[in-house]
């Protein structure tokens, strides 16, 4: 089937919720993708921070093949070893408490929201509130959506869940003001990803931690995009002065298999009890086997150091280009701010023509989320391609 036929079928049979680029990818290896016309692309989007160990990483493929050939699903009514081993690995690499598995990032946040509300009720709070930042993105299910102020403001999708409140981004004083006796949790991204790669300052993170501690609320960090080594540490919070009570992971966790996790401290891990939460597919052996293989690769000080070094080199190379005014982010999660008036969407389309895959999370910003295993000559190639494309757009 050629691309024209695919487009026609997609137009007819899929709900019109996505704007897709005019390309069909058929194969991937490492940081490279090939389209249906045989053209090679360098993937600096990594399936939106999912393919962090590269496309079709042989260890992940082997783990999936092996597990799929033995046992794919039993439900959570029974024990399976990959799930238990993965929970141990996630807990021991972070907060030391417990894990609830999900199938996506939004669902991991649903679990965190449920923990926060129940935890608040135990404190005697009747109408618990979750505080997030303007322009945060936590997902599309109704709980996660309610914590995503920009999307929750759409009246066509209402009514929203009650009990959510937004504070201006990175405003420590406003956050302190928003947190009170009825606050169940502050749910925030350590680096906003979908809204354009905006890191939260240490000052605001410390203010959030302190405000939560004062009222007995939980600090929940959404590490769905920042986690699993993306910023140069296994979890982004490790490079900040705070430790959350709960964090959520998904995206890169399964190396392409759908899986999410809500990870807690020992105390927060005691909140949910039998019957409080569940999922048919979550924690399935194939997704967990994939995630264990991914962790074997990314939970490695050498790889994490390399992410920081490659990220620093990428940032330096980008900042030297005409048309680039700033580079935000950490490790290999970078937002490239373009000169005023440069049409980032047109640049991204041009880059796709030139065989470099990126995306545009907001007007004026190009987002780069390459595989963490990207080669240094591929980083140089990406910078050169962006530089060449920008020549025709920059003033
Ligand atoms: N939270 C953050 C920070 C995200 O970047 C995303 C997805 O982009 C989500 C939550 C939602 O994850 P999912 O699309 O897997 O539901």
mmCIF file of C-alpha atoms and ligand atoms in Angstrom:
data_model
loop_
_atom_site.group_PDB
_atom_site.id
_atom_site.type_symbol
_atom_site.label_atom_id
_atom_site.label_comp_id
_atom_site.label_asym_id
_atom_site.label_seq_id
_atom_site.Cartn_x
_atom_site.Cartn_y
_atom_site.Cartn_z
ATOM 1 C CA UNK A 1 0.000 0.000 0.000
ATOM 2 C CA UNK A 2 1.509 3.387 -0.924
ATOM 3 C CA UNK A 3 1.383 6.565 1.176
ATOM 4 C CA UNK A 4 -1.497 8.043 -0.831
ATOM 5 C CA UNK A 5 -3.666 4.980 -0.176
ATOM 6 C CA UNK A 6 -2.668 4.939 3.505
ATOM 7 C CA UNK A 7 -3.641 8.589 3.863
ATOM 8 C CA UNK A 8 -7.020 7.946 2.254
ATOM 9 C CA UNK A 9 -7.772 5.010 4.575
ATOM 10 C CA UNK A 10 -6.573 6.937 7.623
ATOM 11 C CA UNK A 11 -8.760 9.879 6.655
ATOM 12 C CA UNK A 12 -11.765 7.575 6.312
ATOM 13 C CA UNK A 13 -11.332 5.249 9.308
ATOM 14 C CA UNK A 14 -9.371 6.957 12.053
ATOM 15 C CA UNK A 15 -10.771 9.652 14.297
ATOM 16 C CA UNK A 16 -9.321 12.979 13.330
ATOM 17 C CA UNK A 17 -7.374 13.568 16.540
ATOM 18 C CA UNK A 18 -3.849 13.812 15.096
ATOM 19 C CA UNK A 19 -2.087 15.891 12.472
ATOM 20 C CA UNK A 20 0.384 13.439 10.957
ATOM 21 C CA UNK A 21 3.474 14.283 8.927
ATOM 22 C CA UNK A 22 3.367 12.890 5.376
ATOM 23 C CA UNK A 23 5.666 9.935 5.905
ATOM 24 C CA UNK A 24 5.244 6.241 6.667
ATOM 25 C CA UNK A 25 8.061 4.709 8.695
ATOM 26 C CA UNK A 26 8.614 1.023 8.117
ATOM 27 C CA UNK A 27 11.864 0.171 9.909
ATOM 28 C CA UNK A 28 14.125 1.471 12.663
ATOM 29 C CA UNK A 29 17.571 0.719 14.038
ATOM 30 C CA UNK A 30 19.314 2.747 16.733
ATOM 31 C CA UNK A 31 18.739 6.442 15.985
ATOM 32 C CA UNK A 32 17.791 5.739 12.366
ATOM 33 C CA UNK A 33 14.410 5.270 10.716
ATOM 34 C CA UNK A 34 13.591 4.288 7.127
ATOM 35 C CA UNK A 35 10.433 5.346 5.364
ATOM 36 C CA UNK A 36 8.370 3.374 2.860
ATOM 37 C CA UNK A 37 10.314 4.951 -0.011
ATOM 38 C CA UNK A 38 13.614 3.667 1.395
ATOM 39 C CA UNK A 39 14.810 7.079 2.593
ATOM 40 C CA UNK A 40 16.926 7.143 5.788
ATOM 41 C CA UNK A 41 16.005 9.565 8.593
ATOM 42 C CA UNK A 42 17.878 10.511 11.738
ATOM 43 C CA UNK A 43 15.353 10.327 14.577
ATOM 44 C CA UNK A 44 15.823 13.193 17.048
ATOM 45 C CA UNK A 45 12.327 12.783 18.464
ATOM 46 C CA UNK A 46 12.605 9.132 19.532
ATOM 47 C CA UNK A 47 8.861 8.477 19.367
ATOM 48 C CA UNK A 48 8.420 11.454 21.761
ATOM 49 C CA UNK A 49 10.982 10.305 24.323
ATOM 50 C CA UNK A 50 10.004 6.628 24.091
ATOM 51 C CA UNK A 51 12.775 5.015 22.012
ATOM 52 C CA UNK A 52 15.573 5.987 24.399
ATOM 53 C CA UNK A 53 17.614 2.828 23.856
ATOM 54 C CA UNK A 54 17.219 3.190 20.084
ATOM 55 C CA UNK A 55 14.817 1.589 17.662
ATOM 56 C CA UNK A 56 14.669 -2.194 17.842
ATOM 57 C CA UNK A 57 17.376 -2.368 20.481
ATOM 58 C CA UNK A 58 18.542 -6.010 20.187
ATOM 59 C CA UNK A 59 18.389 -6.653 23.959
ATOM 60 C CA UNK A 60 14.834 -5.309 24.206
ATOM 61 C CA UNK A 61 13.738 -7.195 21.076
ATOM 62 C CA UNK A 62 15.223 -10.388 22.509
ATOM 63 C CA UNK A 63 13.510 -9.897 25.886
ATOM 64 C CA UNK A 64 10.142 -9.263 24.197
ATOM 65 C CA UNK A 65 10.510 -12.220 21.801
ATOM 66 C CA UNK A 66 11.521 -14.546 24.598
ATOM 67 C CA UNK A 67 8.710 -13.495 26.943
ATOM 68 C CA UNK A 68 6.065 -13.382 24.188
ATOM 69 C CA UNK A 69 6.999 -16.928 23.222
ATOM 70 C CA UNK A 70 6.421 -18.180 26.761
ATOM 71 C CA UNK A 71 3.622 -16.173 28.367
ATOM 72 C CA UNK A 72 1.953 -12.935 27.282
ATOM 73 C CA UNK A 73 -0.801 -12.325 29.794
ATOM 74 C CA UNK A 74 -2.363 -13.728 32.925
ATOM 75 C CA UNK A 75 -4.031 -10.645 34.550
ATOM 76 C CA UNK A 76 -3.221 -9.258 37.971
ATOM 77 C CA UNK A 77 -5.024 -12.095 39.706
ATOM 78 C CA UNK A 78 -1.777 -14.075 39.565
ATOM 79 C CA UNK A 79 1.962 -13.638 40.109
ATOM 80 C CA UNK A 80 4.418 -13.136 37.255
ATOM 81 C CA UNK A 81 8.138 -12.691 37.795
ATOM 82 C CA UNK A 82 8.960 -9.841 35.345
ATOM 83 C CA UNK A 83 6.401 -7.565 37.075
ATOM 84 C CA UNK A 84 7.753 -8.237 40.556
ATOM 85 C CA UNK A 85 11.376 -7.880 39.460
ATOM 86 C CA UNK A 86 10.604 -4.620 37.673
ATOM 87 C CA UNK A 87 8.810 -3.189 40.719
ATOM 88 C CA UNK A 88 11.825 -4.058 42.875
ATOM 89 C CA UNK A 89 14.181 -2.442 40.372
ATOM 90 C CA UNK A 90 12.135 0.782 40.127
ATOM 91 C CA UNK A 91 11.634 1.102 43.878
ATOM 92 C CA UNK A 92 15.252 0.351 44.741
ATOM 93 C CA UNK A 93 16.525 2.837 42.144
ATOM 94 C CA UNK A 94 14.414 5.630 43.600
ATOM 95 C CA UNK A 95 12.096 6.162 46.573
ATOM 96 C CA UNK A 96 12.296 2.732 48.193
ATOM 97 C CA UNK A 97 8.536 2.264 48.463
ATOM 98 C CA UNK A 98 6.026 0.571 46.166
ATOM 99 C CA UNK A 99 4.980 0.577 42.504
ATOM 100 C CA UNK A 100 1.636 0.422 40.695
ATOM 101 C CA UNK A 101 1.895 -0.431 37.005
ATOM 102 C CA UNK A 102 -0.239 1.072 34.248
ATOM 103 C CA UNK A 103 -0.319 0.985 30.456
ATOM 104 C CA UNK A 104 0.413 4.652 29.773
ATOM 105 C CA UNK A 105 1.590 7.887 31.307
ATOM 106 C CA UNK A 106 -1.862 9.334 31.842
ATOM 107 C CA UNK A 107 -2.897 6.224 33.754
ATOM 108 C CA UNK A 108 0.219 6.411 35.927
ATOM 109 C CA UNK A 109 -0.881 9.939 36.846
ATOM 110 C CA UNK A 110 -4.430 8.710 37.539
ATOM 111 C CA UNK A 111 -2.944 6.372 40.131
ATOM 112 C CA UNK A 112 -0.933 9.231 41.669
ATOM 113 C CA UNK A 113 -4.050 11.424 41.828
ATOM 114 C CA UNK A 114 -5.993 8.627 43.512
ATOM 115 C CA UNK A 115 -3.235 8.133 46.099
ATOM 116 C CA UNK A 116 -3.172 11.895 46.765
ATOM 117 C CA UNK A 117 -6.937 12.153 47.239
ATOM 118 C CA UNK A 118 -7.135 9.156 49.555
ATOM 119 C CA UNK A 119 -4.097 10.363 51.507
ATOM 120 C CA UNK A 120 -5.796 13.757 51.946
ATOM 121 C CA UNK A 121 -9.068 12.184 53.129
ATOM 122 C CA UNK A 122 -7.052 10.392 55.804
ATOM 123 C CA UNK A 123 -5.875 13.823 56.958
ATOM 124 C CA UNK A 124 -9.523 14.813 57.269
ATOM 125 C CA UNK A 125 -9.636 16.913 54.081
ATOM 126 C CA UNK A 126 -13.163 16.830 52.667
ATOM 127 C CA UNK A 127 -12.575 18.318 49.231
ATOM 128 C CA UNK A 128 -8.951 17.596 48.293
ATOM 129 C CA UNK A 129 -7.244 19.762 45.702
ATOM 130 C CA UNK A 130 -4.378 19.017 43.338
ATOM 131 C CA UNK A 131 -2.176 21.971 42.363
ATOM 132 C CA UNK A 132 -0.305 22.017 39.038
ATOM 133 C CA UNK A 133 1.384 24.666 36.939
ATOM 134 C CA UNK A 134 -0.057 26.491 33.949
ATOM 135 C CA UNK A 135 1.134 24.771 30.762
ATOM 136 C CA UNK A 136 1.869 21.506 32.621
ATOM 137 C CA UNK A 137 0.940 18.398 30.645
ATOM 138 C CA UNK A 138 -0.129 15.297 32.554
ATOM 139 C CA UNK A 139 -2.201 13.370 30.003
ATOM 140 C CA UNK A 140 -5.600 13.061 28.348
ATOM 141 C CA UNK A 141 -7.697 10.935 30.709
ATOM 142 C CA UNK A 142 -10.064 13.064 32.781
ATOM 143 C CA UNK A 143 -8.020 13.151 35.997
ATOM 144 C CA UNK A 144 -4.754 13.846 34.189
ATOM 145 C CA UNK A 145 -6.584 16.275 31.891
ATOM 146 C CA UNK A 146 -7.956 18.215 34.847
ATOM 147 C CA UNK A 147 -4.310 18.665 35.956
ATOM 148 C CA UNK A 148 -3.415 19.945 32.465
ATOM 149 C CA UNK A 149 -4.765 23.505 32.740
ATOM 150 C CA UNK A 150 -4.434 24.527 29.106
ATOM 151 C CA UNK A 151 -6.484 21.575 27.828
ATOM 152 C CA UNK A 152 -8.846 21.503 30.813
ATOM 153 C CA UNK A 153 -9.937 25.030 29.902
ATOM 154 C CA UNK A 154 -11.743 23.754 26.784
ATOM 155 C CA UNK A 155 -15.469 24.009 27.580
ATOM 156 C CA UNK A 156 -16.278 21.515 24.832
ATOM 157 C CA UNK A 157 -14.655 18.773 26.934
ATOM 158 C CA UNK A 158 -16.330 19.764 30.192
ATOM 159 C CA UNK A 159 -17.375 19.397 32.849
ATOM 160 C CA UNK A 160 -13.929 18.765 34.294
ATOM 161 C CA UNK A 161 -13.248 16.878 37.518
ATOM 162 C CA UNK A 162 -13.435 19.245 40.455
ATOM 163 C CA UNK A 163 -10.500 19.699 42.813
ATOM 164 C CA UNK A 164 -7.756 20.955 40.500
ATOM 165 C CA UNK A 165 -6.064 24.323 40.583
ATOM 166 C CA UNK A 166 -3.308 25.956 38.524
ATOM 167 C CA UNK A 167 -0.494 28.292 39.571
ATOM 168 C CA UNK A 168 1.607 30.424 37.194
ATOM 169 C CA UNK A 169 4.587 28.416 35.933
ATOM 170 C CA UNK A 170 7.723 28.484 38.075
ATOM 171 C CA UNK A 171 6.287 31.126 40.402
ATOM 172 C CA UNK A 172 7.372 29.973 43.880
ATOM 173 C CA UNK A 173 5.341 32.615 45.723
ATOM 174 C CA UNK A 174 2.166 31.846 43.760
ATOM 175 C CA UNK A 175 2.640 28.140 44.372
ATOM 176 C CA UNK A 176 2.998 28.704 48.130
ATOM 177 C CA UNK A 177 -0.177 30.792 47.962
ATOM 178 C CA UNK A 178 -2.062 28.057 46.069
ATOM 179 C CA UNK A 179 -1.162 25.336 48.589
ATOM 180 C CA UNK A 180 -3.355 25.218 51.688
ATOM 181 C CA UNK A 181 -5.025 22.889 54.182
ATOM 182 C CA UNK A 182 -7.146 21.259 51.479
ATOM 183 C CA UNK A 183 -4.221 20.550 49.156
ATOM 184 C CA UNK A 184 -3.823 16.836 48.513
ATOM 185 C CA UNK A 185 -0.807 17.159 46.254
ATOM 186 C CA UNK A 186 1.317 19.349 44.079
ATOM 187 C CA UNK A 187 1.559 17.490 40.758
ATOM 188 C CA UNK A 188 4.173 19.030 38.456
ATOM 189 C CA UNK A 189 6.733 18.256 35.760
ATOM 190 C CA UNK A 190 10.375 18.877 36.764
ATOM 191 C CA UNK A 191 10.874 20.034 33.166
ATOM 192 C CA UNK A 192 7.747 20.856 31.174
ATOM 193 C CA UNK A 193 8.006 18.800 28.001
ATOM 194 C CA UNK A 194 4.893 19.176 25.868
ATOM 195 C CA UNK A 195 4.705 22.927 26.335
ATOM 196 C CA UNK A 196 8.202 23.518 24.959
ATOM 197 C CA UNK A 197 10.916 22.198 27.365
ATOM 198 C CA UNK A 198 10.900 24.596 30.311
ATOM 199 C CA UNK A 199 12.877 23.474 33.386
ATOM 200 C CA UNK A 200 11.479 24.322 36.785
ATOM 201 C CA UNK A 201 13.889 26.264 39.003
ATOM 202 C CA UNK A 202 15.348 24.669 42.136
ATOM 203 C CA UNK A 203 13.839 27.539 44.109
ATOM 204 C CA UNK A 204 10.319 26.628 43.014
ATOM 205 C CA UNK A 205 10.882 22.914 43.569
ATOM 206 C CA UNK A 206 12.104 23.646 47.098
ATOM 207 C CA UNK A 207 9.082 25.886 47.676
ATOM 208 C CA UNK A 208 6.792 23.093 46.481
ATOM 209 C CA UNK A 209 8.468 20.562 48.785
ATOM 210 C CA UNK A 210 8.214 22.927 51.769
ATOM 211 C CA UNK A 211 4.592 23.914 51.074
ATOM 212 C CA UNK A 212 3.586 20.238 50.795
ATOM 213 C CA UNK A 213 5.394 19.353 54.027
ATOM 214 C CA UNK A 214 3.726 22.195 55.912
ATOM 215 C CA UNK A 215 0.197 20.985 55.149
ATOM 216 C CA UNK A 216 0.850 17.233 54.854
ATOM 217 C CA UNK A 217 0.288 17.127 51.086
ATOM 218 C CA UNK A 218 2.206 14.909 48.660
ATOM 219 C CA UNK A 219 4.747 16.198 46.165
ATOM 220 C CA UNK A 220 4.182 14.258 42.931
ATOM 221 C CA UNK A 221 6.669 14.659 40.097
ATOM 222 C CA UNK A 222 5.559 13.652 36.631
ATOM 223 C CA UNK A 223 8.734 12.061 35.209
ATOM 224 C CA UNK A 224 6.951 10.517 32.252
ATOM 225 C CA UNK A 225 9.061 12.510 29.807
ATOM 226 C CA UNK A 226 12.059 13.385 32.001
ATOM 227 C CA UNK A 227 12.671 9.972 33.570
ATOM 228 C CA UNK A 228 14.604 6.870 32.507
ATOM 229 C CA UNK A 229 17.874 8.704 31.925
ATOM 230 C CA UNK A 230 16.566 11.399 29.584
ATOM 231 C CA UNK A 231 18.153 14.271 31.525
ATOM 232 C CA UNK A 232 21.415 12.491 32.392
ATOM 233 C CA UNK A 233 20.322 10.903 35.681
ATOM 234 C CA UNK A 234 17.945 7.953 35.937
ATOM 235 C CA UNK A 235 15.284 10.275 37.384
ATOM 236 C CA UNK A 236 15.354 14.034 36.780
ATOM 237 C CA UNK A 237 14.665 14.804 40.455
ATOM 238 C CA UNK A 238 18.105 13.385 41.331
ATOM 239 C CA UNK A 239 19.645 16.540 39.825
ATOM 240 C CA UNK A 240 17.404 18.779 41.951
ATOM 241 C CA UNK A 241 17.394 19.478 45.694
ATOM 242 C CA UNK A 242 14.046 17.697 46.252
ATOM 243 C CA UNK A 243 12.764 14.152 46.589
ATOM 244 C CA UNK A 244 9.114 13.589 45.731
ATOM 245 C CA UNK A 245 6.682 11.389 47.669
ATOM 246 C CA UNK A 246 5.439 9.929 44.392
ATOM 247 C CA UNK A 247 6.634 10.062 40.800
ATOM 248 C CA UNK A 248 5.285 8.692 37.575
ATOM 249 C CA UNK A 249 7.103 7.095 34.671
ATOM 250 C CA UNK A 250 6.034 5.801 31.242
ATOM 251 C CA UNK A 251 7.261 6.605 27.705
ATOM 252 C CA UNK A 252 10.885 5.289 27.688
ATOM 253 C CA UNK A 253 10.194 2.764 30.451
ATOM 254 C CA UNK A 254 9.132 0.048 28.009
ATOM 255 C CA UNK A 255 11.501 0.943 25.154
ATOM 256 C CA UNK A 256 8.469 1.017 22.822
ATOM 257 C CA UNK A 257 6.202 -1.386 24.721
ATOM 258 C CA UNK A 258 3.308 0.433 26.441
ATOM 259 C CA UNK A 259 3.880 0.568 30.196
ATOM 260 C CA UNK A 260 3.694 3.182 32.929
ATOM 261 C CA UNK A 261 4.450 3.154 36.626
ATOM 262 C CA UNK A 262 3.487 5.133 39.699
ATOM 263 C CA UNK A 263 6.361 4.899 42.180
ATOM 264 C CA UNK A 264 6.129 5.928 45.840
ATOM 265 C CA UNK A 265 7.954 6.318 49.125
ATOM 266 C CA UNK A 266 7.249 3.573 51.688
ATOM 267 C CA UNK A 267 4.628 5.784 53.379
ATOM 268 C CA UNK A 268 2.743 6.802 50.207
ATOM 269 C CA UNK A 269 2.925 3.182 49.072
ATOM 270 C CA UNK A 270 0.601 2.146 51.914
ATOM 271 C CA UNK A 271 -2.302 4.399 50.854
ATOM 272 C CA UNK A 272 -4.022 2.241 48.242
ATOM 273 C CA UNK A 273 -5.564 -0.995 49.489
ATOM 274 C CA UNK A 274 -7.180 -4.005 47.825
ATOM 275 C CA UNK A 275 -10.015 -2.880 45.571
ATOM 276 C CA UNK A 276 -8.880 0.748 45.357
ATOM 277 C CA UNK A 277 -7.251 0.479 41.943
ATOM 278 C CA UNK A 278 -6.557 -1.949 39.124
ATOM 279 C CA UNK A 279 -5.951 -2.587 35.447
ATOM 280 C CA UNK A 280 -6.359 -5.715 33.340
ATOM 281 C CA UNK A 281 -3.240 -5.355 31.200
ATOM 282 C CA UNK A 282 -0.957 -3.406 33.535
ATOM 283 C CA UNK A 283 2.274 -5.042 34.640
ATOM 284 C CA UNK A 284 1.950 -7.680 31.933
ATOM 285 C CA UNK A 285 4.986 -9.928 31.490
ATOM 286 C CA UNK A 286 5.953 -8.778 27.982
ATOM 287 C CA UNK A 287 5.962 -5.058 28.812
ATOM 288 C CA UNK A 288 7.778 -5.715 32.103
ATOM 289 C CA UNK A 289 10.402 -7.918 30.430
ATOM 290 C CA UNK A 290 11.004 -5.097 27.934
ATOM 291 C CA UNK A 291 11.308 -2.534 30.745
ATOM 292 C CA UNK A 292 13.813 -4.711 32.621
ATOM 293 C CA UNK A 293 15.940 -4.870 29.466
ATOM 294 C CA UNK A 294 15.677 -1.074 29.066
ATOM 295 C CA UNK A 295 16.731 -0.518 32.688
ATOM 296 C CA UNK A 296 19.735 -2.812 32.201
ATOM 297 C CA UNK A 297 20.884 -0.335 29.550
ATOM 298 C CA UNK A 298 19.955 3.071 30.984
ATOM 299 C CA UNK A 299 20.572 2.498 34.689
ATOM 300 C CA UNK A 300 24.284 2.720 34.045
ATOM 301 C CA UNK A 301 26.514 5.576 35.272
ATOM 302 C CA UNK A 302 28.564 5.423 32.050
ATOM 303 C CA UNK A 303 25.517 5.853 29.819
ATOM 304 C CA UNK A 304 24.109 8.615 32.030
ATOM 305 C CA UNK A 305 27.442 10.487 31.950
ATOM 306 C CA UNK A 306 27.454 10.169 28.177
ATOM 307 C CA UNK A 307 23.905 11.614 28.026
ATOM 308 C CA UNK A 308 25.116 14.670 29.965
ATOM 309 C CA UNK A 309 28.195 15.038 27.743
ATOM 310 C CA UNK A 310 26.325 14.562 24.462
ATOM 311 C CA UNK A 311 23.631 16.954 25.682
ATOM 312 C CA UNK A 312 26.236 19.609 26.507
ATOM 313 C CA UNK A 313 27.835 19.211 23.058
ATOM 314 C CA UNK A 314 24.456 19.334 21.320
ATOM 315 C CA UNK A 315 23.495 22.471 23.220
ATOM 316 C CA UNK A 316 26.798 24.166 22.358
ATOM 317 C CA UNK A 317 26.498 23.254 18.679
ATOM 318 C CA UNK A 318 22.917 24.546 18.491
ATOM 319 C CA UNK A 319 23.699 27.811 20.276
ATOM 320 C CA UNK A 320 26.351 28.571 17.648
ATOM 321 C CA UNK A 321 23.758 28.438 14.827
ATOM 322 C CA UNK A 322 22.275 31.550 13.239
ATOM 323 C CA UNK A 323 18.595 31.712 14.074
ATOM 324 C CA UNK A 324 18.869 29.967 17.475
ATOM 325 C CA UNK A 325 18.323 32.293 20.419
ATOM 326 C CA UNK A 326 18.275 29.849 23.321
ATOM 327 C CA UNK A 327 18.496 26.160 24.176
ATOM 328 C CA UNK A 328 16.529 24.981 27.215
ATOM 329 C CA UNK A 329 16.483 21.669 29.037
ATOM 330 C CA UNK A 330 18.866 19.104 30.477
ATOM 331 C CA UNK A 331 20.751 16.103 29.109
ATOM 332 C CA UNK A 332 19.163 14.982 25.841
ATOM 333 C CA UNK A 333 15.849 16.773 26.410
ATOM 334 C CA UNK A 334 16.296 20.080 24.642
ATOM 335 C CA UNK A 335 14.021 22.852 23.423
ATOM 336 C CA UNK A 336 15.599 25.024 20.740
ATOM 337 C CA UNK A 337 14.191 28.555 20.842
ATOM 338 C CA UNK A 338 14.276 30.130 17.376
ATOM 339 C CA UNK A 339 14.629 33.792 16.454
ATOM 340 C CA UNK A 340 11.346 35.749 16.557
ATOM 341 C CA UNK A 341 9.482 35.424 13.283
ATOM 342 C CA UNK A 342 11.032 32.079 12.294
ATOM 343 C CA UNK A 343 8.264 29.588 11.572
ATOM 344 C CA UNK A 344 9.341 26.529 13.604
ATOM 345 C CA UNK A 345 6.705 24.317 11.952
ATOM 346 C CA UNK A 346 8.106 25.185 8.515
ATOM 347 C CA UNK A 347 11.648 24.489 9.769
ATOM 348 C CA UNK A 348 10.539 21.091 11.161
ATOM 349 C CA UNK A 349 8.887 20.203 7.834
ATOM 350 C CA UNK A 350 12.068 21.237 6.024
ATOM 351 C CA UNK A 351 14.137 19.111 8.444
ATOM 352 C CA UNK A 352 11.907 16.116 7.738
ATOM 353 C CA UNK A 353 12.591 16.600 4.016
ATOM 354 C CA UNK A 354 16.292 16.652 4.880
ATOM 355 C CA UNK A 355 15.929 13.407 6.836
ATOM 356 C CA UNK A 356 15.907 14.738 10.417
ATOM 357 C CA UNK A 357 12.877 13.990 12.616
ATOM 358 C CA UNK A 358 12.050 16.613 15.297
ATOM 359 C CA UNK A 359 8.847 18.205 16.551
ATOM 360 C CA UNK A 360 7.407 21.600 17.419
ATOM 361 C CA UNK A 361 5.758 21.619 20.868
ATOM 362 C CA UNK A 362 4.975 25.357 20.691
ATOM 363 C CA UNK A 363 5.413 28.063 18.055
ATOM 364 C CA UNK A 364 9.059 29.115 17.951
ATOM 365 C CA UNK A 365 10.491 25.959 19.567
ATOM 366 C CA UNK A 366 11.974 22.808 18.097
ATOM 367 C CA UNK A 367 12.147 19.910 20.534
ATOM 368 C CA UNK A 368 14.919 17.330 20.440
ATOM 369 C CA UNK A 369 14.580 13.976 22.235
ATOM 370 C CA UNK A 370 17.057 11.677 20.476
ATOM 371 C CA UNK A 371 17.735 8.131 21.664
ATOM 372 C CA UNK A 372 20.158 8.201 24.612
ATOM 373 C CA UNK A 373 22.309 5.770 22.642
ATOM 374 C CA UNK A 374 22.734 8.225 19.745
ATOM 375 C CA UNK A 375 26.271 8.327 18.258
ATOM 376 C CA UNK A 376 28.314 11.524 18.548
ATOM 377 C CA UNK A 377 28.646 11.801 14.745
ATOM 378 C CA UNK A 378 24.840 11.610 14.537
ATOM 379 C CA UNK A 379 24.625 14.533 16.980
ATOM 380 C CA UNK A 380 27.020 16.496 14.739
ATOM 381 C CA UNK A 381 24.950 15.559 11.686
ATOM 382 C CA UNK A 382 21.751 16.791 13.373
ATOM 383 C CA UNK A 383 23.345 20.130 14.291
ATOM 384 C CA UNK A 384 24.670 20.575 10.738
ATOM 385 C CA UNK A 385 21.256 19.731 9.245
ATOM 386 C CA UNK A 386 19.465 22.206 11.525
ATOM 387 C CA UNK A 387 22.105 24.844 10.700
ATOM 388 C CA UNK A 388 21.632 24.345 6.956
ATOM 389 C CA UNK A 389 17.840 24.449 7.227
ATOM 390 C CA UNK A 390 17.917 27.609 9.330
ATOM 391 C CA UNK A 391 19.963 29.518 6.718
ATOM 392 C CA UNK A 392 16.836 30.082 4.653
ATOM 393 C CA UNK A 393 14.679 31.090 7.673
ATOM 394 C CA UNK A 394 16.916 33.137 9.992
ATOM 395 C CA UNK A 395 17.117 36.926 9.547
HETATM 396 N N1 LIG B 1 2.962 13.428 31.416
HETATM 397 C C1 LIG B 1 3.919 13.945 30.624
HETATM 398 C C2 LIG B 1 4.947 14.843 31.222
HETATM 399 C C3 LIG B 1 3.937 13.665 29.255
HETATM 400 O O1 LIG B 1 4.882 14.211 28.478
HETATM 401 C C4 LIG B 1 2.938 12.811 28.724
HETATM 402 C C5 LIG B 1 2.893 12.536 27.285
HETATM 403 O O2 LIG B 1 3.378 13.275 26.478
HETATM 404 C C6 LIG B 1 1.984 12.281 29.589
HETATM 405 C C7 LIG B 1 2.028 12.604 30.927
HETATM 406 C C8 LIG B 1 0.915 11.360 29.085
HETATM 407 O O3 LIG B 1 1.462 10.123 28.743
HETATM 408 P P1 LIG B 1 0.639 9.124 27.794
HETATM 409 O O4 LIG B 1 0.536 9.782 26.459
HETATM 410 O O5 LIG B 1 1.461 7.868 27.786
HETATM 411 O O6 LIG B 1 -0.692 8.928 28.452
#
